[in-house]
Coordinates of C-alpha atoms in Angstrom, one line a residue:
M283 CA -4.2 -4.8 -0.5
L284 CA -5.9 -1.2 -0.9
N285 CA -2.7 0.4 0.3
R286 CA -0.8 -1.5 -2.3
I287 CA -3.2 -0.3 -4.9
N288 CA -2.6 3.3 -3.8
Q289 CA 1.2 2.9 -3.7
V290 CA 1.0 1.7 -7.3
L291 CA -1.1 4.5 -8.5
E292 CA 0.3 7.4 -6.4
H293 CA 1.5 9.3 -9.6
S294 CA -1.6 8.8 -11.7
F295 CA -4.6 8.8 -9.3
H296 CA -6.0 11.0 -6.7
T297 CA -7.9 8.5 -4.6
V298 CA -9.0 5.0 -4.3
M299 CA -12.1 3.9 -2.6
H300 CA -13.1 0.5 -1.8
S301 CA -16.6 -0.9 -1.8
G302 CA -17.0 -4.7 -1.8
Q303 CA -15.5 -6.0 -5.1
H304 CA -15.5 -2.5 -6.7
Y305 CA -12.8 0.1 -6.7
K306 CA -13.5 3.6 -7.3
I307 CA -10.8 5.8 -8.7
A308 CA -10.8 9.6 -8.9
C309 CA -8.3 10.5 -11.7
E310 CA -5.9 13.3 -11.0
H311 CA -4.9 15.0 -14.3
T312 CA -2.0 17.0 -15.6
A313 CA -0.7 20.1 -13.7
S314 CA -2.3 22.2 -16.5
K315 CA -5.8 20.5 -15.6
P316 CA -5.5 19.9 -11.7
K317 CA -9.3 20.3 -11.2
R318 CA -10.5 17.7 -13.8
V319 CA -11.4 14.7 -11.9
R320 CA -13.4 11.8 -13.2
P321 CA -14.5 8.9 -10.8
W322 CA -14.2 5.3 -12.3
T323 CA -16.0 2.2 -10.7
L324 CA -14.2 -1.1 -11.7
N325 CA -15.4 -4.5 -11.0
L326 CA -12.3 -6.6 -9.8
G327 CA -10.3 -3.6 -10.9
L328 CA -7.6 -4.7 -8.5
V329 CA -6.1 -7.1 -11.1
F330 CA -5.8 -4.4 -13.8
L331 CA -4.6 -1.6 -11.5
L332 CA -1.9 -3.8 -10.2
C333 CA -0.8 -4.5 -13.7
G334 CA -1.0 -0.9 -14.8
I335 CA -3.7 -1.8 -17.4
V336 CA -6.4 0.5 -16.4
M337 CA -4.3 3.9 -15.8
G338 CA -6.1 6.3 -18.3
C339 CA -6.6 10.0 -16.9
G340 CA -7.4 13.0 -18.7
E341 CA -9.5 13.7 -21.7
R342 CA -10.1 10.4 -23.3
S343 CA -8.3 11.0 -26.8
N344 CA -5.4 12.1 -24.7
T345 CA -4.7 9.0 -23.0
V346 CA -2.6 6.7 -25.7
V347 CA -2.8 3.2 -24.4
S348 CA -1.0 1.4 -27.2
I349 CA 1.2 2.4 -30.4
A350 CA 2.1 0.2 -33.2
L351 CA 4.6 1.2 -36.0
N352 CA 4.5 -0.2 -39.5
P353 CA 7.6 -2.5 -39.7
T354 CA 8.4 -1.4 -43.2
K355 CA 7.1 2.3 -43.5
S356 CA 7.8 3.9 -40.1
N357 CA 5.9 6.9 -41.2
I358 CA 2.8 5.0 -40.6
L359 CA 1.6 4.2 -37.3
Y360 CA -1.5 3.3 -35.3
I361 CA -2.4 4.5 -31.8
A362 CA -5.3 3.3 -29.4
T363 CA -6.6 6.0 -27.1
D364 CA -9.4 5.7 -24.5
E365 CA -11.7 7.0 -27.2
A366 CA -10.8 5.4 -30.6
V367 CA -8.0 4.0 -32.9
Y368 CA -6.2 6.4 -35.1
K369 CA -3.7 6.0 -38.0
T370 CA -1.2 8.5 -39.5
R371 CA 0.6 8.1 -42.7
D372 CA 2.8 11.2 -42.2
S373 CA 4.4 10.5 -38.8
G374 CA 1.7 12.2 -36.9
Q375 CA 1.1 15.3 -38.9
S376 CA -2.4 14.3 -39.7
W377 CA -4.7 11.5 -38.6
E378 CA -7.5 9.1 -39.6
R379 CA -10.0 8.0 -36.9
F380 CA -11.4 4.4 -37.2
E381 CA -14.9 3.6 -36.0
G382 CA -17.2 1.2 -37.7
E383 CA -16.9 -2.1 -35.8
L384 CA -14.4 -0.7 -33.3
K385 CA -17.0 2.0 -32.3
R386 CA -18.8 -0.2 -29.9
T387 CA -15.5 -1.5 -28.0
R388 CA -12.4 -0.1 -26.4
V389 CA -9.1 -1.0 -27.8
I390 CA -6.2 -1.5 -25.4
S391 CA -3.6 -3.2 -27.6
L392 CA -2.5 -3.0 -31.2
A393 CA -0.2 -5.3 -33.2
I394 CA 0.9 -5.2 -36.9
D395 CA 1.7 -8.3 -39.0
P396 CA 5.5 -8.1 -39.7
Q397 CA 5.2 -9.8 -42.9
L398 CA 1.9 -8.3 -44.2
P399 CA 1.6 -5.0 -42.5
A400 CA -1.9 -4.4 -43.8
N401 CA -3.0 -6.8 -41.3
V402 CA -3.6 -5.1 -38.0
F403 CA -4.9 -6.6 -34.8
A404 CA -6.6 -4.8 -32.0
G405 CA -7.1 -6.4 -28.4
T406 CA -10.2 -5.1 -26.5
N407 CA -11.3 -4.4 -23.0
G408 CA -13.7 -7.3 -22.8
D409 CA -14.8 -7.9 -26.5
G410 CA -11.7 -10.1 -27.6
A411 CA -9.7 -9.4 -30.5
Y412 CA -10.4 -7.6 -34.0
K413 CA -8.5 -7.8 -37.3
S414 CA -8.3 -5.3 -40.2
P415 CA -6.9 -6.9 -43.4
D416 CA -6.9 -3.4 -45.1
G417 CA -4.7 -1.0 -42.9
G418 CA -7.6 -0.1 -40.7
R419 CA -10.3 0.5 -43.2
S420 CA -12.4 -2.3 -42.1
W421 CA -12.4 -4.3 -38.9
H422 CA -13.7 -7.9 -38.1
Q423 CA -14.1 -9.8 -34.7
F424 CA -11.8 -12.6 -34.6
N425 CA -12.9 -14.3 -31.3
Q426 CA -13.4 -18.0 -32.0
G427 CA -12.2 -20.0 -29.1
L428 CA -10.9 -16.6 -27.3
Q429 CA -12.8 -17.1 -24.2
R430 CA -13.2 -19.4 -21.1
G431 CA -16.8 -20.5 -20.6
T432 CA -18.9 -17.4 -20.8
I433 CA -16.0 -15.0 -19.8
S434 CA -15.0 -12.7 -22.8
S435 CA -11.1 -12.1 -23.0
I436 CA -9.6 -8.8 -22.3
V437 CA -6.8 -8.9 -24.7
N438 CA -3.7 -7.1 -23.4
Q439 CA -1.3 -8.1 -26.0
I440 CA -1.0 -9.8 -29.3
V441 CA 2.3 -11.0 -30.5
F442 CA 3.5 -12.7 -33.9
H443 CA 5.6 -15.7 -34.4
P444 CA 8.8 -14.0 -35.9
G445 CA 8.8 -16.5 -38.7
D446 CA 5.3 -17.3 -39.4
S447 CA 2.8 -14.7 -39.0
Q448 CA -0.2 -17.0 -39.2
T449 CA 0.9 -18.1 -35.7
L450 CA -0.2 -15.4 -33.0
Y451 CA -0.5 -15.6 -29.3
A452 CA -2.7 -13.5 -27.1
A453 CA -2.2 -12.5 -23.4
T454 CA -5.6 -12.2 -21.7
T455 CA -7.3 -12.1 -18.5
V456 CA -8.3 -15.7 -19.0
G457 CA -5.0 -17.0 -19.9
I458 CA -2.7 -17.4 -23.1
F459 CA -4.2 -18.3 -26.3
Q460 CA -2.5 -19.4 -29.6
S461 CA -3.8 -19.1 -33.2
S462 CA -2.4 -21.2 -36.1
D463 CA -4.6 -19.6 -38.9
G464 CA -3.9 -15.9 -38.7
G465 CA -6.3 -15.2 -35.7
K466 CA -9.5 -17.0 -37.0
T467 CA -9.5 -19.5 -34.3
W468 CA -7.8 -19.6 -31.0
E469 CA -6.7 -22.4 -28.3
P470 CA -5.8 -22.0 -24.7
R471 CA -2.2 -22.5 -23.8
L472 CA -2.3 -22.7 -20.0
S473 CA -0.5 -26.0 -19.1
G474 CA 1.7 -25.3 -16.1
M475 CA 0.0 -22.1 -15.1
T476 CA -1.9 -23.6 -12.1
E477 CA -2.4 -20.5 -9.9
I478 CA -2.7 -17.8 -12.4
N479 CA -4.8 -16.8 -15.3
F480 CA -4.3 -13.1 -15.7
V481 CA -1.7 -12.8 -18.5
V482 CA -0.6 -9.1 -19.1
S483 CA 2.5 -9.5 -21.4
L484 CA 4.4 -11.8 -23.8
A485 CA 7.5 -11.9 -25.5
I486 CA 9.2 -14.3 -27.9
D487 CA 12.8 -15.1 -28.4
P488 CA 13.7 -14.0 -32.0
H489 CA 16.2 -16.6 -32.5
R490 CA 14.4 -19.5 -30.8
P491 CA 10.6 -18.6 -31.1
E492 CA 9.8 -21.7 -29.3
I493 CA 11.1 -19.9 -26.2
M494 CA 8.6 -17.6 -24.9
Y495 CA 8.0 -15.5 -21.7
A496 CA 4.7 -14.4 -20.2
G497 CA 4.2 -11.7 -17.7
T498 CA 1.4 -12.3 -15.3
T499 CA 0.0 -10.9 -12.1
G500 CA 2.0 -13.5 -10.3
G501 CA 5.4 -13.0 -12.0
V502 CA 7.0 -14.4 -15.1
Y503 CA 6.4 -17.8 -16.7
R504 CA 8.6 -19.4 -19.4
T505 CA 8.0 -22.1 -22.1
K506 CA 10.8 -23.7 -24.2
N507 CA 8.1 -25.7 -26.5
S508 CA 6.0 -23.1 -28.1
A509 CA 3.5 -22.6 -25.2
E510 CA 2.8 -26.5 -24.9
N511 CA 4.0 -26.1 -21.2
W512 CA 4.8 -23.1 -19.0
V513 CA 7.2 -23.0 -15.9
K514 CA 7.2 -20.2 -13.3
V515 CA 10.7 -18.4 -13.2
T516 CA 10.5 -15.8 -10.5
E517 CA 13.7 -16.4 -8.5
G518 CA 14.8 -13.2 -7.3
M519 CA 11.8 -11.3 -8.4
V520 CA 9.0 -12.6 -5.9
A521 CA 9.7 -13.4 -2.5
A522 CA 9.8 -17.1 -1.6
D523 CA 6.6 -17.0 0.6
A524 CA 4.7 -15.4 -2.3
K525 CA 5.8 -17.6 -5.2
M526 CA 2.5 -19.2 -5.3
A527 CA 0.3 -16.1 -4.9
S528 CA -1.7 -15.0 -7.9
M529 CA -1.1 -11.4 -7.2
A530 CA 2.7 -11.5 -6.4
M531 CA 3.9 -9.3 -8.9
G532 CA 2.4 -7.5 -11.9
V533 CA 4.7 -7.9 -15.0
N534 CA 3.5 -5.3 -17.6
S535 CA 6.2 -5.6 -20.1
L536 CA 8.9 -7.9 -21.2
A537 CA 11.8 -7.5 -23.6
I538 CA 14.4 -9.9 -24.9
D539 CA 17.8 -8.6 -25.9
P540 CA 18.0 -9.2 -29.8
K541 CA 21.7 -9.9 -29.8
N542 CA 21.9 -12.0 -26.7
P543 CA 18.6 -13.5 -26.0
L544 CA 19.9 -15.1 -22.8
I545 CA 19.1 -11.4 -21.3
V546 CA 15.5 -10.6 -20.5
Y547 CA 13.9 -7.5 -18.9
A548 CA 10.8 -7.4 -17.1
G549 CA 8.9 -4.1 -16.4
T550 CA 6.8 -4.6 -13.2
T551 CA 4.6 -2.6 -10.7
Q552 CA 7.7 -2.6 -8.5
G553 CA 10.3 -1.4 -10.9
L554 CA 12.7 -3.1 -13.6
F555 CA 14.1 -6.6 -13.2
K556 CA 16.7 -8.3 -15.4
S557 CA 17.8 -11.8 -16.0
T558 CA 21.1 -13.0 -17.8
N559 CA 20.1 -16.7 -17.9
Q560 CA 16.6 -16.8 -19.7
G561 CA 14.6 -16.0 -16.6
N562 CA 16.2 -18.6 -14.2
N563 CA 17.3 -15.8 -11.8
W564 CA 16.3 -12.1 -11.7
T565 CA 17.9 -8.9 -10.2
K566 CA 16.2 -5.7 -9.7
V567 CA 18.2 -3.1 -11.6
G568 CA 18.5 0.7 -11.6
D569 CA 18.2 2.2 -8.0
A570 CA 17.6 5.6 -9.5
L571 CA 14.4 4.3 -11.0
G572 CA 12.7 4.2 -7.7
A573 CA 9.8 2.1 -6.9
G574 CA 7.2 3.3 -9.5
Y575 CA 5.7 1.1 -12.1
V576 CA 7.2 0.4 -15.5
S577 CA 4.5 0.1 -18.1
E578 CA 6.6 -0.8 -21.2
I579 CA 10.3 -1.3 -22.2
Q580 CA 12.0 -0.6 -25.5
L581 CA 15.4 -1.8 -26.5
D582 CA 17.6 -0.1 -29.2
P583 CA 17.8 -2.9 -31.7
S584 CA 21.4 -1.7 -33.0
N585 CA 22.7 -1.2 -29.3
P586 CA 20.4 -3.3 -26.9
D587 CA 22.4 -1.8 -23.9
T588 CA 20.3 1.5 -24.7
I589 CA 17.0 0.9 -22.9
Y590 CA 13.8 3.2 -22.8
L591 CA 11.1 2.7 -20.1
A592 CA 7.7 4.0 -20.0
T593 CA 7.1 4.7 -16.3
S594 CA 5.0 6.5 -13.7
Q595 CA 7.7 9.0 -13.4
G596 CA 8.3 9.9 -16.8
V597 CA 10.6 8.5 -19.6
K598 CA 13.7 6.7 -18.2
K599 CA 16.9 5.9 -20.5
S600 CA 19.9 3.7 -19.8
L601 CA 22.9 3.5 -21.8
D602 CA 24.6 0.5 -20.0
G603 CA 22.1 -2.3 -19.7
G604 CA 20.3 -0.9 -16.8
E605 CA 23.0 0.0 -14.4
T606 CA 22.4 3.6 -14.6
W607 CA 19.4 5.9 -15.7
S608 CA 18.6 9.3 -16.7
L609 CA 15.1 11.0 -17.0
K610 CA 14.4 12.0 -20.6
S611 CA 11.1 14.1 -20.1
S612 CA 12.0 17.5 -21.5
G613 CA 9.0 19.1 -23.3
L614 CA 6.4 16.6 -21.8
E615 CA 3.5 18.0 -19.9
A616 CA 2.3 14.8 -18.5
T617 CA 5.0 12.6 -16.6
S618 CA 2.9 9.4 -16.3
I619 CA 3.8 7.3 -19.4
R620 CA 1.6 4.6 -20.6
S621 CA 3.3 3.3 -23.8
V622 CA 6.6 3.5 -25.8
K623 CA 7.5 2.3 -29.3
I624 CA 11.0 2.7 -31.1
D625 CA 11.4 3.1 -34.8
Q626 CA 13.4 -0.2 -35.7
K627 CA 14.9 1.6 -38.6
N628 CA 15.7 4.7 -36.9
P629 CA 16.2 3.9 -33.3
K630 CA 16.6 7.5 -32.2
T631 CA 13.1 8.2 -33.1
L632 CA 10.5 6.9 -30.5
Y633 CA 7.0 7.7 -29.8
I634 CA 5.4 7.7 -26.3
G635 CA 1.8 7.7 -25.3
T636 CA 0.8 9.5 -21.8
N637 CA -2.0 9.1 -19.3
G638 CA -3.8 12.5 -20.1
G639 CA -1.1 14.3 -22.1
G640 CA -1.5 12.7 -25.5
L641 CA 1.1 11.6 -27.9
Y642 CA 4.8 12.6 -28.2
R643 CA 7.7 12.0 -30.6
T644 CA 11.5 12.3 -30.1
E645 CA 14.1 12.1 -32.9
D646 CA 17.2 12.5 -30.8
G647 CA 16.9 9.6 -28.3
G648 CA 14.7 11.2 -26.0
E649 CA 16.6 14.4 -25.4
T650 CA 13.5 16.5 -26.6
W651 CA 10.0 15.6 -27.2
T652 CA 7.3 17.2 -29.6
H653 CA 3.8 16.8 -29.0
L654 CA 1.7 15.4 -31.8
P655 CA -2.0 16.6 -31.5
L656 CA -4.7 14.4 -33.0
T657 CA -5.5 17.2 -35.4
A658 CA -6.9 17.1 -39.0
V659 CA -8.6 14.0 -38.2
R660 CA -10.4 12.1 -41.1
K661 CA -13.3 9.7 -40.2

């Protein structure tokens, strides 16, 4: 298993040392800072390393773990780094840093209410979920029910029901949770997930929101009844003798074709997979992608055959639904990409967060990238 960790992390980490249930990782930074090495010791870090969740190297403020764009005003975006949460109102020219209640925790995921964008949710690394009702000025913990026993949830992703923003789902290390009251209370939705609790990613069919997909450390699950029951759908993705294994395949990101929701993409620790029948069967796509991890997927909403990937080897782009790929990393100092978000109104504009190299923006579909430093920060 240790060899598998090293394989997954070969582009981001210098070494992995095992001692009991702990894994010590020495981070290898960008070429411009080759001597900066910081050791980490993670209890049960295996789960998160395989899923690409803990991959932050470099200066803490230069590792961008999550990006969220305001759906109505794309000049407004939020980013979470290993250090803090930031907001810009001018597309990254200046930033506001949020502390307060968030100062005592580490945010690893962000989500914006599509109907009321002033409502922002933050998923944390062991402290459950927080909500801001005022665009980030204040934050309040929204955790009731978001745990199992005494175990607090690491919230890897929060998604909104496309037609009812009072309904949310959280992908956590202790399962899937649903809220029907805007995040005030949560209930587990684990029926059918018999061998897995570690949920990394979620995707909701925009046309039939009762259909959802969950990416886990054991592959993909699907529900057709709003998370009341889940079925494992890993044919072609996970080997037959590993289908019941809880660590068979780390699925970091899921994306559904907005024009043809039968098509689903899964970004994993072993490359990109595609299904054309709602996950019943999967095919690995893009031989040129190699075996590196895919940490996030974004589809062009106007032309979903155009796909962008955040990978351990840079930004990858396809114009033909994943058949062929090109590297789009011109201007990037860091090649290990943690997060990517597309501007839904201007799909040639994208933002990427790197492991140790900060935040970048492209306005030409990835041909060139501009670094957006966290300067002129207001606290």
